[in-house]
Amino acid sequence: MTEVRPAVPADAPELVRLRNVMLEEMPSMAALAGPGPWQATAERILRERLAVPSEELTMPSFVVDDPERPGRLAACAVGTLEERLPSPATRTACSASSSVSAPTPTTGCAVTRRPRRSRRPPPGRAAPPRP
């Protein structure tokens, strides 16, 4: 059985590696993927955002360790929670998206999912009452 666990700051380099694998498989991004300053910035952001208490997470992330290669990840999901102003069409003030990268063992291809929006309130905030 595959065990999924919350990501920790030490997972940041592997999360960036898997993001690059995902980008390499996207036709619109493949030419831009690979080593670059974006990786150091992404790693810094992940380390900072994963170091906060769970109730304050704005980038909740989950990982699967590679059972055949200790210290490497086999898959990950990185989310982003953002507080936005509500509108008549969206009464809650939370927006969420996710990025999934799951390289397959035989090809290294990344499986990705498009971002999904959530109507959950951000951590520590209650949803506004419905009229």
mmCIF file of N, CA and C in Angstrom:
data_model
loop_
_atom_site.group_PDB
_atom_site.id
_atom_site.type_symbol
_atom_site.label_atom_id
_atom_site.label_comp_id
_atom_site.label_asym_id
_atom_site.label_seq_id
_atom_site.Cartn_x
_atom_site.Cartn_y
_atom_site.Cartn_z
ATOM 1 N N MET A 1 0.836 -1.176 0.000
ATOM 2 C CA MET A 1 0.000 0.000 0.000
ATOM 3 C C MET A 1 0.889 1.251 0.000
ATOM 4 N N THR A 2 0.503 2.253 -0.741
ATOM 5 C CA THR A 2 1.235 3.509 -0.818
ATOM 6 C C THR A 2 0.817 4.407 0.330
ATOM 7 N N GLU A 3 1.803 4.884 1.075
ATOM 8 C CA GLU A 3 1.516 5.756 2.204
ATOM 9 C C GLU A 3 1.763 7.208 1.824
ATOM 10 N N VAL A 4 0.760 8.044 2.026
ATOM 11 C CA VAL A 4 0.857 9.475 1.764
ATOM 12 C C VAL A 4 1.091 10.161 3.099
ATOM 13 N N ARG A 5 2.010 11.102 3.118
ATOM 14 C CA ARG A 5 2.292 11.835 4.352
ATOM 15 C C ARG A 5 2.371 13.327 4.045
ATOM 16 N N PRO A 6 2.153 14.172 5.060
ATOM 17 C CA PRO A 6 2.326 15.612 4.841
ATOM 18 C C PRO A 6 3.794 15.913 4.545
ATOM 19 N N ALA A 7 4.032 16.830 3.635
ATOM 20 C CA ALA A 7 5.395 17.240 3.308
ATOM 21 C C ALA A 7 5.965 18.072 4.451
ATOM 22 N N VAL A 8 7.278 18.000 4.600
ATOM 23 C CA VAL A 8 8.006 18.784 5.598
ATOM 24 C C VAL A 8 9.039 19.634 4.866
ATOM 25 N N PRO A 9 9.598 20.660 5.523
ATOM 26 C CA PRO A 9 10.568 21.519 4.837
ATOM 27 C C PRO A 9 11.723 20.766 4.169
ATOM 28 N N ALA A 10 12.168 19.667 4.756
ATOM 29 C CA ALA A 10 13.271 18.899 4.171
ATOM 30 C C ALA A 10 12.900 18.262 2.828
ATOM 31 N N ASP A 11 11.607 18.192 2.511
ATOM 32 C CA ASP A 11 11.157 17.635 1.226
ATOM 33 C C ASP A 11 11.261 18.644 0.086
ATOM 34 N N ALA A 12 11.568 19.893 0.393
ATOM 35 C CA ALA A 12 11.556 20.954 -0.619
ATOM 36 C C ALA A 12 12.386 20.630 -1.869
ATOM 37 N N PRO A 13 13.633 20.156 -1.751
ATOM 38 C CA PRO A 13 14.390 19.863 -2.974
ATOM 39 C C PRO A 13 13.717 18.803 -3.859
ATOM 40 N N GLU A 14 13.153 17.801 -3.238
ATOM 41 C CA GLU A 14 12.477 16.750 -4.011
ATOM 42 C C GLU A 14 11.169 17.258 -4.613
ATOM 43 N N LEU A 15 10.455 18.123 -3.905
ATOM 44 C CA LEU A 15 9.236 18.710 -4.472
ATOM 45 C C LEU A 15 9.574 19.532 -5.715
ATOM 46 N N VAL A 16 10.685 20.253 -5.667
ATOM 47 C CA VAL A 16 11.119 21.039 -6.830
ATOM 48 C C VAL A 16 11.537 20.107 -7.970
ATOM 49 N N ARG A 17 12.225 19.017 -7.643
ATOM 50 C CA ARG A 17 12.624 18.050 -8.685
ATOM 51 C C ARG A 17 11.394 17.479 -9.387
ATOM 52 N N LEU A 18 10.378 17.094 -8.595
ATOM 53 C CA LEU A 18 9.165 16.543 -9.199
ATOM 54 C C LEU A 18 8.406 17.599 -9.995
ATOM 55 N N ARG A 19 8.450 18.835 -9.542
ATOM 56 C CA ARG A 19 7.808 19.909 -10.319
ATOM 57 C C ARG A 19 8.490 20.037 -11.673
ATOM 58 N N ASN A 20 9.807 19.936 -11.700
ATOM 59 C CA ASN A 20 10.523 20.023 -12.958
ATOM 60 C C ASN A 20 10.164 18.855 -13.882
ATOM 61 N N VAL A 21 10.024 17.657 -13.314
ATOM 62 C CA VAL A 21 9.609 16.494 -14.113
ATOM 63 C C VAL A 21 8.248 16.771 -14.740
ATOM 64 N N MET A 22 7.334 17.328 -13.951
ATOM 65 C CA MET A 22 6.001 17.655 -14.459
ATOM 66 C C MET A 22 6.094 18.686 -15.581
ATOM 67 N N LEU A 23 6.895 19.730 -15.374
ATOM 68 C CA LEU A 23 7.025 20.787 -16.383
ATOM 69 C C LEU A 23 7.640 20.254 -17.681
ATOM 70 N N GLU A 24 8.600 19.337 -17.564
ATOM 71 C CA GLU A 24 9.232 18.759 -18.756
ATOM 72 C C GLU A 24 8.233 18.012 -19.631
ATOM 73 N N GLU A 25 7.168 17.508 -19.035
ATOM 74 C CA GLU A 25 6.167 16.745 -19.777
ATOM 75 C C GLU A 25 5.031 17.605 -20.328
ATOM 76 N N MET A 26 5.043 18.886 -20.008
ATOM 77 C CA MET A 26 4.008 19.791 -20.509
ATOM 78 C C MET A 26 4.530 20.467 -21.769
ATOM 79 N N PRO A 27 3.879 20.259 -22.918
ATOM 80 C CA PRO A 27 4.371 20.831 -24.168
ATOM 81 C C PRO A 27 4.650 22.329 -24.094
ATOM 82 N N SER A 28 3.823 23.068 -23.393
ATOM 83 C CA SER A 28 4.010 24.519 -23.342
ATOM 84 C C SER A 28 5.147 24.948 -22.410
ATOM 85 N N MET A 29 5.637 24.048 -21.571
ATOM 86 C CA MET A 29 6.666 24.405 -20.593
ATOM 87 C C MET A 29 7.985 23.657 -20.782
ATOM 88 N N ALA A 30 7.996 22.600 -21.589
ATOM 89 C CA ALA A 30 9.162 21.723 -21.701
ATOM 90 C C ALA A 30 10.442 22.483 -22.029
ATOM 91 N N ALA A 31 10.376 23.446 -22.924
ATOM 92 C CA ALA A 31 11.575 24.182 -23.317
ATOM 93 C C ALA A 31 12.109 25.053 -22.183
ATOM 94 N N LEU A 32 11.251 25.409 -21.236
ATOM 95 C CA LEU A 32 11.663 26.272 -20.126
ATOM 96 C C LEU A 32 12.084 25.480 -18.889
ATOM 97 N N ALA A 33 11.765 24.190 -18.855
ATOM 98 C CA ALA A 33 12.078 23.360 -17.690
ATOM 99 C C ALA A 33 13.585 23.137 -17.606
ATOM 100 N N GLY A 34 14.021 22.611 -16.496
ATOM 101 C CA GLY A 34 15.433 22.330 -16.313
ATOM 102 C C GLY A 34 16.045 23.272 -15.310
ATOM 103 N N PRO A 35 17.354 23.152 -15.121
ATOM 104 C CA PRO A 35 18.029 23.978 -14.120
ATOM 105 C C PRO A 35 17.853 25.467 -14.388
ATOM 106 N N GLY A 36 17.665 26.204 -13.305
ATOM 107 C CA GLY A 36 17.523 27.650 -13.424
ATOM 108 C C GLY A 36 17.279 28.271 -12.074
ATOM 109 N N PRO A 37 17.317 29.606 -12.016
ATOM 110 C CA PRO A 37 17.114 30.297 -10.739
ATOM 111 C C PRO A 37 15.748 30.038 -10.126
ATOM 112 N N TRP A 38 14.773 29.677 -10.933
ATOM 113 C CA TRP A 38 13.435 29.399 -10.420
ATOM 114 C C TRP A 38 13.464 28.289 -9.375
ATOM 115 N N GLN A 39 14.378 27.333 -9.524
ATOM 116 C CA GLN A 39 14.411 26.196 -8.607
ATOM 117 C C GLN A 39 14.816 26.615 -7.194
ATOM 118 N N ALA A 40 15.819 27.477 -7.067
ATOM 119 C CA ALA A 40 16.231 27.950 -5.743
ATOM 120 C C ALA A 40 15.109 28.752 -5.092
ATOM 121 N N THR A 41 14.425 29.555 -5.880
ATOM 122 C CA THR A 41 13.313 30.350 -5.349
ATOM 123 C C THR A 41 12.175 29.438 -4.903
ATOM 124 N N ALA A 42 11.846 28.451 -5.732
ATOM 125 C CA ALA A 42 10.776 27.506 -5.386
ATOM 126 C C ALA A 42 11.122 26.738 -4.111
ATOM 127 N N GLU A 43 12.363 26.298 -3.996
ATOM 128 C CA GLU A 43 12.783 25.561 -2.806
ATOM 129 C C GLU A 43 12.684 26.436 -1.557
ATOM 130 N N ARG A 44 13.117 27.688 -1.652
ATOM 131 C CA ARG A 44 13.030 28.608 -0.519
ATOM 132 C C ARG A 44 11.578 28.816 -0.087
ATOM 133 N N ILE A 45 10.708 29.045 -1.061
ATOM 134 C CA ILE A 45 9.289 29.258 -0.760
ATOM 135 C C ILE A 45 8.695 28.026 -0.083
ATOM 136 N N LEU A 46 8.991 26.848 -0.625
ATOM 137 C CA LEU A 46 8.467 25.617 -0.022
ATOM 138 C C LEU A 46 8.971 25.429 1.401
ATOM 139 N N ARG A 47 10.262 25.637 1.611
ATOM 140 C CA ARG A 47 10.811 25.481 2.972
ATOM 141 C C ARG A 47 10.107 26.423 3.950
ATOM 142 N N GLU A 48 9.922 27.683 3.545
ATOM 143 C CA GLU A 48 9.265 28.660 4.414
ATOM 144 C C GLU A 48 7.816 28.295 4.676
ATOM 145 N N ARG A 49 7.097 27.960 3.634
ATOM 146 C CA ARG A 49 5.660 27.705 3.782
ATOM 147 C C ARG A 49 5.359 26.389 4.490
ATOM 148 N N LEU A 50 6.252 25.407 4.381
ATOM 149 C CA LEU A 50 6.026 24.121 5.048
ATOM 150 C C LEU A 50 6.493 24.135 6.501
ATOM 151 N N ALA A 51 7.184 25.182 6.917
ATOM 152 C CA ALA A 51 7.717 25.273 8.279
ATOM 153 C C ALA A 51 6.723 25.848 9.287
ATOM 154 N N VAL A 52 5.586 26.324 8.823
ATOM 155 C CA VAL A 52 4.614 26.931 9.735
ATOM 156 C C VAL A 52 3.729 25.849 10.362
ATOM 157 N N PRO A 53 3.084 26.138 11.489
ATOM 158 C CA PRO A 53 2.154 25.170 12.083
ATOM 159 C C PRO A 53 1.046 24.807 11.095
ATOM 160 N N SER A 54 0.552 23.580 11.191
ATOM 161 C CA SER A 54 -0.427 23.080 10.218
ATOM 162 C C SER A 54 -1.659 23.968 10.086
ATOM 163 N N GLU A 55 -2.094 24.599 11.175
ATOM 164 C CA GLU A 55 -3.293 25.447 11.083
ATOM 165 C C GLU A 55 -3.023 26.760 10.345
ATOM 166 N N GLU A 56 -1.756 27.069 10.079
ATOM 167 C CA GLU A 56 -1.404 28.295 9.354
ATOM 168 C C GLU A 56 -0.886 28.027 7.943
ATOM 169 N N LEU A 57 -0.938 26.777 7.498
ATOM 170 C CA LEU A 57 -0.411 26.439 6.177
ATOM 171 C C LEU A 57 -1.154 27.163 5.060
ATOM 172 N N THR A 58 -0.405 27.754 4.157
ATOM 173 C CA THR A 58 -0.992 28.342 2.951
ATOM 174 C C THR A 58 -0.562 27.550 1.720
ATOM 175 N N MET A 59 0.326 26.560 1.927
ATOM 176 C CA MET A 59 0.767 25.703 0.834
ATOM 177 C C MET A 59 0.812 24.252 1.341
ATOM 178 N N PRO A 60 -0.366 23.696 1.689
ATOM 179 C CA PRO A 60 -0.375 22.317 2.175
ATOM 180 C C PRO A 60 0.106 21.382 1.070
ATOM 181 N N SER A 61 0.991 20.458 1.429
ATOM 182 C CA SER A 61 1.582 19.560 0.446
ATOM 183 C C SER A 61 1.648 18.154 1.023
ATOM 184 N N PHE A 62 1.518 17.182 0.142
ATOM 185 C CA PHE A 62 1.551 15.777 0.543
ATOM 186 C C PHE A 62 2.487 15.033 -0.392
ATOM 187 N N VAL A 63 3.173 14.031 0.143
ATOM 188 C CA VAL A 63 4.174 13.315 -0.634
ATOM 189 C C VAL A 63 4.056 11.812 -0.440
ATOM 190 N N VAL A 64 4.636 11.088 -1.400
ATOM 191 C CA VAL A 64 4.782 9.635 -1.320
ATOM 192 C C VAL A 64 6.266 9.355 -1.488
ATOM 193 N N ASP A 65 6.860 8.683 -0.511
ATOM 194 C CA ASP A 65 8.275 8.333 -0.595
ATOM 195 C C ASP A 65 8.471 7.219 -1.620
ATOM 196 N N ASP A 66 9.581 7.256 -2.323
ATOM 197 C CA ASP A 66 9.925 6.223 -3.294
ATOM 198 C C ASP A 66 10.472 5.026 -2.524
ATOM 199 N N PRO A 67 9.767 3.890 -2.531
ATOM 200 C CA PRO A 67 10.217 2.740 -1.736
ATOM 201 C C PRO A 67 11.525 2.129 -2.248
ATOM 202 N N GLU A 68 11.857 2.370 -3.494
ATOM 203 C CA GLU A 68 13.070 1.789 -4.072
ATOM 204 C C GLU A 68 14.276 2.710 -3.984
ATOM 205 N N ARG A 69 14.054 3.992 -3.666
ATOM 206 C CA ARG A 69 15.154 4.954 -3.590
ATOM 207 C C ARG A 69 14.977 5.833 -2.352
ATOM 208 N N PRO A 70 15.590 5.427 -1.235
ATOM 209 C CA PRO A 70 15.469 6.227 -0.004
ATOM 210 C C PRO A 70 15.919 7.668 -0.235
ATOM 211 N N GLY A 71 15.168 8.578 0.359
ATOM 212 C CA GLY A 71 15.488 9.995 0.222
ATOM 213 C C GLY A 71 14.876 10.658 -0.997
ATOM 214 N N ARG A 72 14.191 9.868 -1.829
ATOM 215 C CA ARG A 72 13.544 10.430 -3.020
ATOM 216 C C ARG A 72 12.044 10.269 -2.889
ATOM 217 N N LEU A 73 11.337 11.174 -3.539
ATOM 218 C CA LEU A 73 9.878 11.100 -3.545
ATOM 219 C C LEU A 73 9.407 10.463 -4.844
ATOM 220 N N ALA A 74 8.323 9.699 -4.761
ATOM 221 C CA ALA A 74 7.720 9.092 -5.945
ATOM 222 C C ALA A 74 6.611 9.976 -6.500
ATOM 223 N N ALA A 75 5.963 10.753 -5.633
ATOM 224 C CA ALA A 75 4.844 11.585 -6.071
ATOM 225 C C ALA A 75 4.585 12.671 -5.039
ATOM 226 N N CYS A 76 3.894 13.708 -5.489
ATOM 227 C CA CYS A 76 3.548 14.786 -4.567
ATOM 228 C C CYS A 76 2.305 15.516 -5.041
ATOM 229 N N ALA A 77 1.697 16.219 -4.108
ATOM 230 C CA ALA A 77 0.591 17.129 -4.406
ATOM 231 C C ALA A 77 0.863 18.390 -3.596
ATOM 232 N N VAL A 78 0.875 19.531 -4.261
ATOM 233 C CA VAL A 78 1.135 20.809 -3.599
ATOM 234 C C VAL A 78 -0.090 21.686 -3.803
ATOM 235 N N GLY A 79 -0.619 22.188 -2.710
ATOM 236 C CA GLY A 79 -1.792 23.051 -2.794
ATOM 237 C C GLY A 79 -1.440 24.476 -2.438
ATOM 238 N N THR A 80 -2.314 25.376 -2.795
ATOM 239 C CA THR A 80 -2.156 26.781 -2.444
ATOM 240 C C THR A 80 -3.497 27.299 -1.943
ATOM 241 N N LEU A 81 -3.489 27.874 -0.748
ATOM 242 C CA LEU A 81 -4.681 28.510 -0.191
ATOM 243 C C LEU A 81 -4.440 30.005 -0.182
ATOM 244 N N GLU A 82 -5.427 30.745 -0.647
ATOM 245 C CA GLU A 82 -5.287 32.192 -0.724
ATOM 246 C C GLU A 82 -6.598 32.847 -0.297
ATOM 247 N N GLU A 83 -6.488 33.843 0.543
ATOM 248 C CA GLU A 83 -7.677 34.585 0.941
ATOM 249 C C GLU A 83 -7.911 35.710 -0.062
ATOM 250 N N ARG A 84 -9.102 35.754 -0.592
ATOM 251 C CA ARG A 84 -9.479 36.796 -1.554
ATOM 252 C C ARG A 84 -10.749 37.483 -1.072
ATOM 253 N N LEU A 85 -11.026 38.603 -1.656
ATOM 254 C CA LEU A 85 -12.265 39.293 -1.312
ATOM 255 C C LEU A 85 -13.451 38.551 -1.905
ATOM 256 N N PRO A 86 -14.528 38.413 -1.137
ATOM 257 C CA PRO A 86 -15.720 37.767 -1.690
ATOM 258 C C PRO A 86 -16.427 38.679 -2.684
ATOM 259 N N SER A 87 -17.301 38.093 -3.459
ATOM 260 C CA SER A 87 -18.109 38.838 -4.422
ATOM 261 C C SER A 87 -19.529 38.290 -4.355
ATOM 262 N N PRO A 88 -20.471 38.884 -5.082
ATOM 263 C CA PRO A 88 -21.827 38.328 -5.062
ATOM 264 C C PRO A 88 -21.868 36.883 -5.558
ATOM 265 N N ALA A 89 -20.957 36.514 -6.456
ATOM 266 C CA ALA A 89 -20.933 35.151 -6.994
ATOM 267 C C ALA A 89 -20.169 34.188 -6.093
ATOM 268 N N THR A 90 -19.222 34.674 -5.330
ATOM 269 C CA THR A 90 -18.434 33.837 -4.424
ATOM 270 C C THR A 90 -18.428 34.476 -3.055
ATOM 271 N N ARG A 91 -19.246 33.959 -2.168
ATOM 272 C CA ARG A 91 -19.419 34.572 -0.861
ATOM 273 C C ARG A 91 -18.305 34.250 0.132
ATOM 274 N N THR A 92 -17.535 33.211 -0.153
ATOM 275 C CA THR A 92 -16.437 32.899 0.752
ATOM 276 C C THR A 92 -15.195 33.626 0.276
ATOM 277 N N ALA A 93 -14.228 33.730 1.140
ATOM 278 C CA ALA A 93 -13.037 34.510 0.824
ATOM 279 C C ALA A 93 -11.813 33.627 0.608
ATOM 280 N N CYS A 94 -12.014 32.353 0.266
ATOM 281 C CA CYS A 94 -10.882 31.458 0.099
ATOM 282 C C CYS A 94 -10.840 30.915 -1.324
ATOM 283 N N SER A 95 -9.653 30.888 -1.865
ATOM 284 C CA SER A 95 -9.423 30.286 -3.162
ATOM 285 C C SER A 95 -8.342 29.229 -2.980
ATOM 286 N N ALA A 96 -8.512 28.083 -3.580
ATOM 287 C CA ALA A 96 -7.521 27.022 -3.453
ATOM 288 C C ALA A 96 -7.249 26.405 -4.815
ATOM 289 N N SER A 97 -6.006 26.019 -5.006
ATOM 290 C CA SER A 97 -5.643 25.297 -6.220
ATOM 291 C C SER A 97 -4.643 24.223 -5.845
ATOM 292 N N SER A 98 -4.479 23.258 -6.710
ATOM 293 C CA SER A 98 -3.523 22.191 -6.422
ATOM 294 C C SER A 98 -2.751 21.819 -7.673
ATOM 295 N N SER A 99 -1.574 21.314 -7.457
ATOM 296 C CA SER A 99 -0.722 20.829 -8.516
ATOM 297 C C SER A 99 -0.271 19.437 -8.104
ATOM 298 N N VAL A 100 -0.432 18.474 -8.970
ATOM 299 C CA VAL A 100 -0.061 17.099 -8.659
ATOM 300 C C VAL A 100 1.014 16.655 -9.623
ATOM 301 N N SER A 101 2.046 16.034 -9.111
ATOM 302 C CA SER A 101 3.086 15.474 -9.945
ATOM 303 C C SER A 101 3.335 14.051 -9.485
ATOM 304 N N ALA A 102 3.135 13.105 -10.400
ATOM 305 C CA ALA A 102 3.324 11.696 -10.061
ATOM 306 C C ALA A 102 4.081 11.003 -11.180
ATOM 307 N N PRO A 103 5.411 11.064 -11.170
ATOM 308 C CA PRO A 103 6.169 10.377 -12.211
ATOM 309 C C PRO A 103 5.909 8.875 -12.171
ATOM 310 N N THR A 104 5.727 8.275 -13.335
ATOM 311 C CA THR A 104 5.513 6.834 -13.384
ATOM 312 C C THR A 104 6.855 6.122 -13.294
ATOM 313 N N PRO A 105 6.895 4.938 -12.680
ATOM 314 C CA PRO A 105 8.166 4.251 -12.484
ATOM 315 C C PRO A 105 8.853 3.843 -13.787
ATOM 316 N N THR A 106 8.103 3.583 -14.835
ATOM 317 C CA THR A 106 8.724 3.076 -16.054
ATOM 318 C C THR A 106 9.146 4.162 -17.030
ATOM 319 N N THR A 107 8.447 5.271 -17.076
ATOM 320 C CA THR A 107 8.760 6.283 -18.078
ATOM 321 C C THR A 107 9.244 7.595 -17.504
ATOM 322 N N GLY A 108 8.968 7.839 -16.230
ATOM 323 C CA GLY A 108 9.324 9.121 -15.644
ATOM 324 C C GLY A 108 8.371 10.233 -16.056
ATOM 325 N N CYS A 109 7.308 9.896 -16.802
ATOM 326 C CA CYS A 109 6.343 10.909 -17.230
ATOM 327 C C CYS A 109 5.544 11.385 -16.030
ATOM 328 N N ALA A 110 5.174 12.630 -16.057
ATOM 329 C CA ALA A 110 4.402 13.194 -14.962
ATOM 330 C C ALA A 110 2.920 13.158 -15.287
ATOM 331 N N VAL A 111 2.134 12.828 -14.307
ATOM 332 C CA VAL A 111 0.685 12.885 -14.416
ATOM 333 C C VAL A 111 0.268 14.153 -13.703
ATOM 334 N N THR A 112 -0.457 15.012 -14.379
ATOM 335 C CA THR A 112 -0.839 16.271 -13.754
ATOM 336 C C THR A 112 -2.346 16.424 -13.740
ATOM 337 N N ARG A 113 -2.802 17.221 -12.817
ATOM 338 C CA ARG A 113 -4.222 17.567 -12.753
ATOM 339 C C ARG A 113 -4.341 19.066 -12.780
ATOM 340 N N ARG A 114 -5.395 19.546 -13.369
ATOM 341 C CA ARG A 114 -5.625 20.984 -13.438
ATOM 342 C C ARG A 114 -6.053 21.498 -12.075
ATOM 343 N N PRO A 115 -5.752 22.750 -11.787
ATOM 344 C CA PRO A 115 -6.147 23.320 -10.495
ATOM 345 C C PRO A 115 -7.656 23.254 -10.286
ATOM 346 N N ARG A 116 -8.056 23.013 -9.060
ATOM 347 C CA ARG A 116 -9.462 23.010 -8.684
ATOM 348 C C ARG A 116 -9.672 24.101 -7.662
ATOM 349 N N ARG A 117 -10.797 24.723 -7.725
ATOM 350 C CA ARG A 117 -11.115 25.773 -6.756
ATOM 351 C C ARG A 117 -11.913 25.170 -5.604
ATOM 352 N N SER A 118 -11.673 25.690 -4.444
ATOM 353 C CA SER A 118 -12.362 25.243 -3.246
ATOM 354 C C SER A 118 -13.121 26.419 -2.656
ATOM 355 N N ARG A 119 -14.183 26.119 -1.966
ATOM 356 C CA ARG A 119 -14.925 27.178 -1.292
ATOM 357 C C ARG A 119 -14.765 27.081 0.214
ATOM 358 N N ARG A 120 -13.758 26.340 0.649
ATOM 359 C CA ARG A 120 -13.481 26.251 2.074
ATOM 360 C C ARG A 120 -12.867 27.550 2.557
ATOM 361 N N PRO A 121 -13.184 27.950 3.792
ATOM 362 C CA PRO A 121 -12.530 29.146 4.321
ATOM 363 C C PRO A 121 -11.070 28.817 4.636
ATOM 364 N N PRO A 122 -10.188 29.811 4.620
ATOM 365 C CA PRO A 122 -8.798 29.566 4.976
ATOM 366 C C PRO A 122 -8.690 29.125 6.425
ATOM 367 N N PRO A 123 -7.576 28.496 6.804
ATOM 368 C CA PRO A 123 -7.395 28.040 8.178
ATOM 369 C C PRO A 123 -7.628 29.181 9.166
ATOM 370 N N GLY A 124 -8.341 28.848 10.238
ATOM 371 C CA GLY A 124 -8.583 29.832 11.281
ATOM 372 C C GLY A 124 -9.694 30.824 10.975
ATOM 373 N N ARG A 125 -10.354 30.684 9.840
ATOM 374 C CA ARG A 125 -11.434 31.606 9.458
ATOM 375 C C ARG A 125 -12.741 30.833 9.274
ATOM 376 N N ALA A 126 -13.797 31.425 9.694
ATOM 377 C CA ALA A 126 -15.102 30.805 9.499
ATOM 378 C C ALA A 126 -15.705 31.283 8.200
ATOM 379 N N ALA A 127 -16.479 30.427 7.571
ATOM 380 C CA ALA A 127 -17.184 30.824 6.358
ATOM 381 C C ALA A 127 -18.213 31.885 6.711
ATOM 382 N N PRO A 128 -18.420 32.882 5.846
ATOM 383 C CA PRO A 128 -19.429 33.895 6.149
ATOM 384 C C PRO A 128 -20.825 33.286 6.116
ATOM 385 N N PRO A 129 -21.717 33.801 6.913
ATOM 386 C CA PRO A 129 -23.077 33.252 6.924
ATOM 387 C C PRO A 129 -23.765 33.490 5.590
ATOM 388 N N ARG A 130 -24.568 32.527 5.213
ATOM 389 C CA ARG A 130 -25.351 32.680 3.973
ATOM 390 C C ARG A 130 -26.610 33.477 4.273
ATOM 391 N N PRO A 131 -26.987 34.354 3.348
ATOM 392 C CA PRO A 131 -28.193 35.170 3.604
ATOM 393 C C PRO A 131 -29.449 34.320 3.557
#
